[in-house]
Coordinates of C-alpha atoms in Angstrom, one line a residue:
M1219 CA 6.8 17.3 31.0
K1220 CA 6.1 21.0 30.5
R1221 CA 5.2 22.2 27.1
Q1222 CA 6.4 25.6 26.1
G1223 CA 3.7 28.0 24.9
N1224 CA 5.6 30.8 23.2
D1225 CA 5.7 30.9 19.5
S1226 CA 9.5 30.8 19.3
N1227 CA 9.6 27.3 20.9
V1228 CA 7.0 25.6 18.7
M1229 CA 7.7 23.7 15.5
M1230 CA 7.8 25.5 12.2
A1231 CA 6.8 23.5 9.2
E1232 CA 8.0 24.3 5.8
A1233 CA 5.8 25.2 2.9
A1234 CA 5.1 21.6 2.1
K1235 CA 4.6 20.7 5.8
G1236 CA 3.3 17.2 6.4
Q1237 CA 3.4 16.4 2.7
L1238 CA 4.2 13.0 1.3
G1239 CA 6.4 14.1 -1.6
Q1240 CA 7.7 11.8 -4.3
G1241 CA 10.4 13.9 -5.9
F1242 CA 8.1 16.6 -7.2
P1243 CA 8.8 20.3 -7.1
P1244 CA 6.2 22.3 -5.1
S1245 CA 4.4 23.2 -8.3
A1246 CA 3.7 19.6 -9.0
L1247 CA 1.8 19.0 -5.8
K1248 CA -2.0 19.3 -5.8
K1249 CA -3.2 20.9 -2.6
T1250 CA -6.2 19.5 -0.9
K1251 CA -8.4 20.8 1.9
P1252 CA -6.9 19.8 5.3
A1253 CA -8.9 17.5 7.5
A1254 CA -9.1 18.0 11.2
G1255 CA -6.5 20.7 11.2
A1256 CA -3.9 18.5 9.4
Q1257 CA -2.1 19.9 6.4
E1258 CA -2.1 17.5 3.5
A1259 CA -0.8 17.4 -0.1
V1260 CA -2.1 14.9 -2.7
L1261 CA 0.3 13.6 -5.3
E1262 CA -0.8 13.4 -8.9
E1263 CA 1.6 10.6 -9.8
P1264 CA 4.7 9.0 -8.3
V1265 CA 8.3 9.1 -9.4
Q1266 CA 11.3 7.1 -8.4
S1267 CA 13.9 9.6 -7.5
A1268 CA 13.6 12.0 -4.5
R1269 CA 14.0 15.7 -5.1
P1270 CA 17.3 17.2 -4.0
S1271 CA 17.4 18.8 -0.6
V1272 CA 16.2 22.5 -0.5
Y1273 CA 18.5 23.2 2.4
R1274 CA 22.1 24.0 1.5
T1275 CA 25.0 26.3 2.5
R1276 CA 24.9 29.7 0.8
W1277 CA 28.5 29.8 -0.5
G1278 CA 27.9 33.1 -2.3
A1279 CA 26.8 34.8 0.9
W1280 CA 29.8 33.5 2.7
L1281 CA 32.1 34.8 0.0
L1282 CA 30.6 38.3 0.4
I1283 CA 30.9 38.0 4.2
S1284 CA 34.5 37.0 3.9
A1285 CA 35.2 39.9 1.6
G1286 CA 33.6 42.3 4.1
W1287 CA 35.6 40.8 6.9
L1288 CA 38.8 41.3 5.1
M1289 CA 37.9 44.9 4.2
S1290 CA 36.9 45.6 7.8
L1291 CA 40.2 44.2 9.0
A1292 CA 42.2 46.2 6.5
G1293 CA 40.2 49.4 7.4
M1294 CA 40.8 48.8 11.1
L1295 CA 44.5 48.3 10.6
A1296 CA 44.8 51.4 8.4
R1297 CA 42.5 53.8 10.1
G1298 CA 41.6 52.2 13.5
G1299 CA 38.1 53.8 13.4
A1300 CA 35.1 52.6 15.5
V1301 CA 33.0 51.8 12.4
E1302 CA 35.7 49.4 11.0
T1303 CA 36.2 47.8 14.5
F1304 CA 32.4 47.3 15.0
M1305 CA 32.0 45.7 11.5
L1306 CA 35.0 43.4 12.2
I1307 CA 33.4 42.2 15.5
V1308 CA 30.0 41.7 13.9
L1309 CA 31.4 39.8 10.9
S1310 CA 33.6 37.7 13.2
L1311 CA 30.6 36.6 15.3
L1312 CA 28.7 35.4 12.2
P1313 CA 30.8 32.1 11.9
L1314 CA 30.2 31.4 15.6
L1315 CA 26.4 31.7 15.1
S1316 CA 26.1 30.2 11.7
I1317 CA 28.8 27.6 11.6
V1318 CA 30.0 26.5 15.0
M1319 CA 26.5 26.2 16.6
P1320 CA 24.9 24.1 13.8
L1321 CA 28.1 22.0 13.7
L1322 CA 27.9 21.3 17.4
S1323 CA 24.2 20.3 17.0
T1324 CA 25.2 17.5 14.6
F1325 CA 27.3 15.7 17.3
G1326 CA 25.6 12.9 19.0
L1327 CA 22.5 12.9 16.8
T1328 CA 20.4 9.7 17.0
V1329 CA 17.1 8.8 15.5
S1330 CA 14.7 6.0 16.2
R1331 CA 11.5 5.0 14.4
V1332 CA 8.4 3.2 15.7
I1333 CA 5.7 1.8 13.4
L1334 CA 2.7 1.4 15.5
E1335 CA 1.2 -1.4 13.3
P1336 CA 3.9 -3.0 11.1
K1337 CA 1.3 -5.1 9.2
I1338 CA -1.9 -3.4 7.9
K1339 CA -4.4 -3.8 5.1
D1340 CA -4.4 -2.2 1.7
G1341 CA -6.0 1.2 2.0
D1342 CA -5.5 1.5 5.8
E1343 CA -3.6 4.2 7.7
A1344 CA 0.0 3.7 9.0
V1345 CA 1.3 5.8 11.9
I1346 CA 5.0 6.4 12.1
R1347 CA 6.8 8.1 15.0
L1348 CA 10.3 9.4 14.8
T1349 CA 12.3 10.3 17.9
L1350 CA 15.3 12.5 17.4
K1351 CA 17.9 13.0 20.2
R1352 CA 21.0 15.2 20.4
S1353 CA 23.7 15.1 23.0
S1354 CA 23.8 18.8 23.9
I1355 CA 21.5 21.8 24.0
V1356 CA 22.4 24.2 21.3
P1357 CA 20.1 27.2 20.7
F1358 CA 19.5 29.3 17.5
V1359 CA 19.4 26.3 15.1
W1360 CA 16.7 24.7 13.1
I1361 CA 16.4 20.9 12.4
A1362 CA 14.8 19.4 9.2
V1363 CA 13.9 15.8 9.2
H1364 CA 13.5 13.8 5.9
D1365 CA 12.0 10.4 6.2
G1366 CA 10.8 8.1 3.4
M1367 CA 9.8 4.6 2.4
V1368 CA 10.0 2.5 -0.8
N1369 CA 7.4 0.1 -2.0
T1370 CA 9.6 -2.8 -3.1
S1371 CA 6.6 -4.7 -4.5
T1372 CA 6.1 -2.3 -7.4
A1373 CA 8.0 -2.3 -10.6
K1374 CA 9.2 1.3 -10.2
K1375 CA 10.0 1.0 -6.5
T1376 CA 8.4 4.3 -5.8
R1377 CA 9.8 6.3 -2.9
L1378 CA 7.4 8.3 -0.7
D1379 CA 9.0 11.2 1.2
Y1380 CA 8.1 13.1 4.3
R1381 CA 9.8 16.3 5.4
Y1382 CA 9.4 18.3 8.6
L1383 CA 11.1 21.4 9.9
A1384 CA 11.4 22.4 13.6
A1385 CA 13.2 24.9 15.9
P1386 CA 13.8 22.9 19.1
L1387 CA 15.8 25.6 20.9
L1388 CA 16.6 24.3 24.4
R1389 CA 15.4 20.7 23.9
K1390 CA 17.4 17.6 23.5
E1391 CA 14.7 15.4 22.2
M1392 CA 12.1 15.9 19.5
E1393 CA 9.3 13.5 18.6
I1394 CA 7.4 13.7 15.3
S1395 CA 4.4 11.6 14.5
Y1396 CA 2.8 11.4 11.1
S1397 CA 0.3 9.2 9.3
V1398 CA 0.4 7.8 5.8
L1399 CA -3.1 7.5 4.5
A1400 CA -4.4 4.9 1.9
V1401 CA -1.2 2.8 2.0
R1402 CA -1.1 0.5 -1.0
R1403 CA -0.4 -3.2 -1.1
G1404 CA 3.3 -4.1 -0.8
E1405 CA 6.3 -4.4 1.4
H1406 CA 7.4 -0.8 2.3
Q1407 CA 11.1 -0.5 3.4
F1408 CA 12.3 2.4 5.5
G1409 CA 16.0 3.3 5.2
Q1410 CA 18.1 6.3 6.1
V1411 CA 16.7 9.4 7.8
T1412 CA 18.4 12.6 6.7
V1413 CA 18.7 15.2 9.4
T1414 CA 19.7 18.7 8.3
V1415 CA 20.8 21.3 10.9
G1416 CA 21.1 25.0 10.0
D1417 CA 21.4 28.4 11.5
W1418 CA 18.5 30.9 11.8
L1419 CA 20.1 33.2 9.2
G1420 CA 19.9 30.5 6.6
L1421 CA 23.6 30.7 5.7
T1422 CA 24.8 27.2 6.6
A1423 CA 23.2 23.7 6.5
F1424 CA 24.9 20.4 7.7
H1425 CA 23.4 17.1 6.5
K1426 CA 23.7 13.9 8.4
K1427 CA 22.3 10.5 7.3
L1428 CA 21.3 8.2 10.1
E1429 CA 20.5 4.5 9.5
C1430 CA 17.1 3.6 10.8
P1431 CA 15.7 0.5 9.0
G1432 CA 12.1 -0.5 9.2
T1433 CA 9.5 -2.5 7.3
L1434 CA 5.8 -1.9 6.8
V1435 CA 3.7 -4.6 5.1
A1436 CA 0.3 -3.9 3.6
V1437 CA -1.5 -7.1 2.8
P1438 CA -4.1 -7.2 -0.1
S1439 CA -7.6 -6.4 1.0
L1440 CA -10.9 -5.2 -0.5
P1441 CA -12.3 -1.8 0.7
E1442 CA -14.2 -2.2 3.9
Q1443 CA -17.7 -1.6 2.6
L1444 CA -17.2 -3.8 -0.5
G1445 CA -15.6 -6.5 1.6
R1446 CA -18.6 -6.7 3.9
Q1447 CA -21.0 -6.9 1.0
A1448 CA -18.9 -9.6 -0.6
E1449 CA -18.9 -11.6 2.6
Q1450 CA -22.6 -11.2 2.8
L1451 CA -23.0 -12.5 -0.8
H1452 CA -20.5 -15.3 -0.1
G1453 CA -19.0 -15.2 -3.6
A1454 CA -22.0 -13.9 -5.5
M1455 CA -20.2 -10.6 -6.2
A1456 CA -20.4 -10.1 -10.0
E1457 CA -20.7 -13.8 -10.5
Q1458 CA -24.3 -13.7 -11.9
V1459 CA -25.6 -16.5 -9.7
S1460 CA -28.7 -16.6 -11.8
G1461 CA -26.7 -17.5 -14.9
D1462 CA -27.3 -14.2 -16.6
S1463 CA -24.0 -12.8 -17.9
S1464 CA -25.3 -9.6 -19.4
A1465 CA -24.2 -7.4 -16.5
A1466 CA -21.6 -7.3 -13.8
F1467 CA -24.0 -6.1 -11.1
T1468 CA -21.8 -3.2 -10.2
S1469 CA -22.5 0.5 -9.9
D1470 CA -20.8 3.3 -11.9
G1471 CA -18.4 3.7 -9.0
G1472 CA -17.3 0.1 -9.2
E1473 CA -19.1 -0.9 -6.0
I1474 CA -22.1 -3.1 -5.5
S1475 CA -25.2 -1.3 -4.4
D1476 CA -27.5 -2.3 -1.5
I1477 CA -30.3 -2.9 -4.0
T1478 CA -28.1 -5.2 -6.1
A1479 CA -26.9 -7.0 -3.0
N1480 CA -30.5 -7.7 -2.0
K1481 CA -31.4 -8.8 -5.5
L1482 CA -28.5 -11.2 -5.6
L1483 CA -29.4 -12.6 -2.3
Q1484 CA -33.0 -13.1 -3.4
Q1485 CA -31.7 -14.8 -6.6
A1486 CA -29.4 -17.0 -4.6
G1487 CA -31.8 -17.7 -1.7
I1488 CA -29.5 -20.5 -0.7
G1489 CA -26.8 -19.3 1.7
P1490 CA -23.2 -20.5 1.8
D1491 CA -24.1 -24.1 2.0
S1492 CA -25.6 -24.3 -1.5
R1493 CA -24.5 -23.8 -5.1
P1494 CA -26.1 -23.6 -8.5
Y1495 CA -27.6 -26.8 -9.9
R1496 CA -25.3 -28.9 -12.2
D1497 CA -26.2 -31.8 -14.4
G1498 CA -26.0 -35.1 -12.5
D1499 CA -26.8 -33.7 -9.0
S1500 CA -29.0 -35.8 -6.9
M1501 CA -32.7 -34.8 -6.9
R1502 CA -32.7 -35.3 -3.1
H1503 CA -30.3 -32.5 -2.6
I1504 CA -32.1 -29.8 -4.7
N1505 CA -33.4 -26.8 -2.7
W1506 CA -37.0 -27.2 -3.8
R1507 CA -38.1 -24.3 -1.5
A1508 CA -35.9 -21.8 -3.4
A1509 CA -37.1 -23.3 -6.7
A1510 CA -40.8 -22.9 -5.7
K1511 CA -40.1 -19.2 -5.1
G1512 CA -38.8 -18.8 -8.6
R1513 CA -35.1 -18.4 -7.5
G1514 CA -33.8 -21.0 -9.7
M1515 CA -32.4 -24.5 -9.2
F1516 CA -29.8 -24.9 -6.5
T1517 CA -28.2 -27.9 -4.8
K1518 CA -27.6 -28.2 -1.1
Q1519 CA -23.8 -28.6 -0.5
H1520 CA -23.0 -30.8 2.4
L1521 CA -19.7 -31.0 4.2
L1522 CA -18.7 -34.2 2.3
E1523 CA -19.1 -32.2 -0.9
Q1524 CA -16.5 -29.6 0.2
P1525 CA -13.3 -29.7 -2.0
A1526 CA -10.6 -32.0 -0.6
E1527 CA -8.0 -29.3 -1.5
I1528 CA -8.2 -25.7 -2.8
I1529 CA -5.3 -24.4 -4.9
M1530 CA -5.1 -20.6 -5.4
I1531 CA -3.1 -19.4 -8.4
A1532 CA -2.2 -15.8 -8.7
D1533 CA -1.5 -14.6 -12.2
S1534 CA 1.4 -12.2 -12.0
H1535 CA 2.0 -11.6 -15.7
S1536 CA 2.2 -7.9 -16.2
A1537 CA 0.6 -8.0 -19.7
A1538 CA -2.4 -9.8 -18.2
F1539 CA -3.2 -6.7 -16.2
N1540 CA -2.3 -4.3 -19.0
H1541 CA 0.7 -3.2 -16.8
D1542 CA -1.7 -1.8 -14.3
G1543 CA -0.3 -2.4 -10.8
R1544 CA -3.5 -1.3 -9.1
L1545 CA -5.6 -3.8 -11.1
F1546 CA -3.1 -6.5 -10.0
D1547 CA -3.7 -5.4 -6.4
A1548 CA -7.4 -5.8 -6.8
S1549 CA -7.0 -9.3 -8.1
L1550 CA -4.8 -10.2 -5.1
A1551 CA -7.4 -8.6 -2.8
W1552 CA -10.1 -10.9 -4.2
L1553 CA -7.7 -13.9 -3.8
A1554 CA -7.0 -12.9 -0.2
R1555 CA -10.7 -13.0 0.4
G1556 CA -10.9 -16.4 -1.1
I1557 CA -8.1 -17.7 1.2
K1558 CA -9.9 -16.4 4.2
R1559 CA -13.2 -18.0 3.2
A1560 CA -11.5 -21.3 2.5
A1561 CA -9.7 -21.2 5.9
A1562 CA -13.0 -20.4 7.6
D1563 CA -14.5 -23.5 6.0
G1564 CA -11.6 -25.6 7.2
C1565 CA -10.3 -26.5 3.8
D1566 CA -6.6 -27.2 2.9
V1567 CA -5.2 -24.3 0.8
R1568 CA -2.2 -24.1 -1.5
L1569 CA -1.0 -20.9 -3.0
L1570 CA 0.9 -20.8 -6.2
A1571 CA 2.4 -17.4 -7.1
G1572 CA 5.4 -16.0 -8.8
E1573 CA 7.4 -16.2 -12.0
A1574 CA 7.9 -19.3 -14.0
G1575 CA 10.4 -21.5 -12.3
T1576 CA 10.4 -19.5 -9.1
G1577 CA 6.8 -20.0 -8.0
T1578 CA 6.3 -20.5 -4.3
K1579 CA 4.0 -22.9 -2.6
E1580 CA 2.5 -22.2 0.7
K1581 CA 0.0 -24.5 2.4
Q1582 CA -2.7 -23.6 4.9
K1583 CA -3.2 -26.5 7.3
R1584 CA -6.0 -27.5 9.6
G1585 CA -5.9 -27.0 13.3
G1586 CA -4.6 -24.3 15.6
Q1587 CA -1.9 -23.2 13.1
A1588 CA -4.4 -22.4 10.4
G1589 CA -4.6 -18.7 11.4
H1590 CA -0.8 -18.4 11.3
Q1591 CA -0.7 -20.1 7.9
V1592 CA -3.3 -17.7 6.5
D1593 CA -1.2 -14.7 7.8
L1594 CA 1.9 -16.2 6.0
L1595 CA -0.1 -16.5 2.8
L1596 CA -1.4 -12.9 2.9
E1597 CA 2.1 -11.7 3.6
R1598 CA 3.3 -13.7 0.6
L1599 CA 0.7 -11.9 -1.5
A1600 CA 1.8 -8.5 -0.1
K1601 CA 5.3 -9.1 -1.5
L1602 CA 4.2 -10.4 -4.8
K1603 CA 5.4 -8.5 -7.9
L1604 CA 4.3 -8.3 -11.5
T1605 CA 6.6 -10.2 -13.8
K1606 CA 7.4 -9.8 -17.5
A1607 CA 7.2 -13.6 -18.3
A1608 CA 4.0 -15.5 -18.4
V1609 CA 3.8 -18.8 -16.5
S1610 CA 3.2 -21.7 -19.0
V1611 CA 0.8 -24.5 -18.5
D1612 CA 3.6 -27.0 -18.4
C1613 CA 5.2 -25.0 -15.6
L1614 CA 1.9 -24.9 -13.7
R1615 CA 1.5 -28.7 -14.1
T1616 CA 5.0 -29.0 -12.5
E1617 CA 4.1 -26.7 -9.7
L1618 CA 0.8 -28.3 -9.1
G1619 CA 2.2 -31.8 -8.8
G1620 CA -0.2 -34.5 -7.8
L1621 CA -3.7 -33.2 -7.2
K1622 CA -6.2 -34.8 -4.9
P1623 CA -9.3 -36.0 -6.6
G1624 CA -12.2 -33.7 -5.9
G1625 CA -10.0 -30.7 -5.4
A1626 CA -10.6 -27.2 -6.8
I1627 CA -8.3 -24.8 -8.6
H1628 CA -9.0 -21.1 -8.5
V1629 CA -7.1 -18.8 -10.8
Y1630 CA -7.2 -15.0 -10.2
T1631 CA -6.3 -12.9 -13.2
A1632 CA -7.5 -10.0 -15.4
D1633 CA -6.7 -11.7 -18.7
W1634 CA -9.9 -13.1 -20.2
K1635 CA -8.7 -13.1 -23.8
S1636 CA -6.0 -15.8 -23.5
G1637 CA -8.5 -18.6 -23.1
Q1638 CA -6.4 -21.3 -24.7
S1639 CA -4.0 -21.5 -21.7
W1640 CA -6.9 -21.8 -19.3
I1641 CA -8.6 -24.5 -21.4
Q1642 CA -5.4 -26.6 -21.4
L1643 CA -5.2 -26.2 -17.6
A1644 CA -8.8 -27.2 -17.3
A1645 CA -8.1 -30.4 -19.3
Y1646 CA -5.3 -31.2 -16.9
A1647 CA -7.5 -30.6 -13.9
A1648 CA -10.3 -32.8 -15.4
D1649 CA -7.8 -35.6 -15.8
Q1650 CA -7.0 -35.3 -12.1
K1651 CA -10.8 -35.2 -11.3
C1652 CA -10.6 -31.6 -10.1
R1653 CA -12.6 -28.6 -11.2
I1654 CA -11.2 -25.2 -12.1
C1655 CA -12.7 -21.7 -11.6
L1656 CA -11.4 -18.6 -13.4
H1657 CA -11.9 -15.3 -11.5
V1658 CA -11.5 -12.4 -13.8
V1659 CA -11.1 -8.8 -12.3
T1660 CA -12.5 -6.2 -14.7
K1661 CA -13.1 -2.5 -14.6
Q1662 CA -16.0 -2.9 -16.9
S1663 CA -19.4 -2.1 -15.3
V1664 CA -21.2 -4.1 -18.1
L1665 CA -19.8 -7.1 -19.8
T1666 CA -19.1 -6.7 -23.5
F1667 CA -20.3 -9.1 -26.2
A1668 CA -16.7 -10.4 -26.5
M1669 CA -16.5 -11.0 -22.8
R1670 CA -19.8 -12.9 -22.8
E1671 CA -18.7 -15.0 -25.8
Q1672 CA -15.4 -15.8 -24.2
Q1673 CA -17.2 -16.9 -21.1
R1674 CA -19.4 -19.2 -23.1
L1675 CA -16.4 -20.8 -24.8
L1676 CA -14.6 -21.3 -21.5
E1677 CA -17.6 -22.8 -19.8
E1678 CA -18.0 -25.2 -22.6
A1679 CA -14.4 -26.3 -22.0
G1680 CA -15.2 -27.1 -18.4
L1681 CA -14.2 -23.9 -16.6
S1682 CA -16.4 -21.8 -14.3
V1683 CA -15.9 -18.1 -15.0
N1684 CA -16.6 -15.4 -12.4
W1685 CA -16.4 -11.7 -13.1
L1686 CA -15.1 -9.6 -10.2
A1687 CA -15.5 -5.9 -9.8
Y1688 CA -12.7 -3.4 -9.5
P1689 CA -13.4 -1.1 -6.5
D1690 CA -12.9 2.5 -7.4
K1691 CA -12.0 3.2 -3.8
M1692 CA -8.6 1.6 -4.5
N1693 CA -7.8 4.6 -6.7
R1694 CA -7.5 6.9 -3.7
P1695 CA -4.1 8.7 -3.8
T1696 CA -1.6 8.0 -1.0
Q1697 CA -1.3 11.1 1.2
T1698 CA -0.1 12.1 4.6
A1699 CA -1.4 13.9 7.7
E1700 CA 0.7 15.4 10.4
G1701 CA 0.4 13.9 13.8
G1702 CA -1.0 10.4 13.2
G1703 CA -4.3 11.4 14.8
Q1704 CA -2.4 13.6 17.3
H1705 CA -0.2 16.6 16.7
A1706 CA 3.6 16.1 16.6
R1707 CA 5.1 17.3 19.8
L1708 CA 8.5 18.3 21.2
L1709 CA 9.4 16.8 24.5
S1710 CA 11.4 18.7 27.1
R1711 CA 14.1 16.4 28.4

């Protein structure tokens, strides 16, 4: 396929070329430095409604043209001069150029969308390709494409828009490729693609909406660097394995440093097959080598000591996260990591998530279907939404049903103040001979006195409390880059 090199045949982007607009006027967009030749615009905050189209028919101009045509016609009939005849011919050709040709271009328009990876991780890049075809070659028109997606997992159902302007001239097919960077957790639905065709004089614009459904799922996940360090620590992230609750072992940026990682590993000195010492543990199973090196008392954990069943509970109460959707995403990211770890250890996993009375239970089974079941659990977390109503302990008991003795319950939340509910749940778990662990995501780099005191009360009630860091990398704004790693191109067909 031959690519045309002259400037008149290349695509012309509008002022906000390649931007991911969310209903803002151009003044509300914060420009950033383009990377690798791509033009980008960063949004300061999302809104729900998309901005009205900037392309429209200029009815005032057509009114003046119509008046001029009538005056030219009257002058030609009255005087029959050359000037009047020339003006009448010119004004008669304008509708052919500015109305008929754009209208013909709208006939037979079709659009198709390809999402290269329909399932990605939170924070990853999504590449979308649009292919626009028209049935006939009509020159001297421009085509504007407006695509967008809606995150149905957020309370506001924010719409992200992408607009592109091109002058295809003698081409029947146009392919546009763009990337959405730092996609946030959720189920993103694509709907209609609005195609606007206009004339080069800017007098007329015809809008056509084409159905082109599509779905992009972003499963919860920790940032890559933080995820690697967390896997290395095997759960020691901000958990104070030494028993010291005075600090969360996180940097000012919300990430764990290499020095801290090495410190925690030295304090642990036990690997994934050991755990901190608890009263009643057999003296034969104590890691005396780690104790001799001053790393504390740890107990070797054998396969028989692994939990019979692991139950993951995702707190989705909006008030528990102070109505912060991104903090909720971080909690689900830590939960997703816990599911992957449990699956790697070959444990049975149940996930409880959702509103009271509508909670869903998914089970990860052993065997060859384990990987598929984990994918289903992660997809369920991707579609989870914050709810207004809190799940009561009685409802949790109903959802839990019968527990296997020796099982473990892991609760992921950001609410460390409502301790009474978790204490009641811990009492129920103790009756079933199960243990419960509370994982609290916090943006605090250092635990406050109130947080340490609440941890002490919860641990006295039989709960194990882990403080999990909120990665600041999750605050990266969603933005777009033209081309999806390659420039958008027009194909000659």
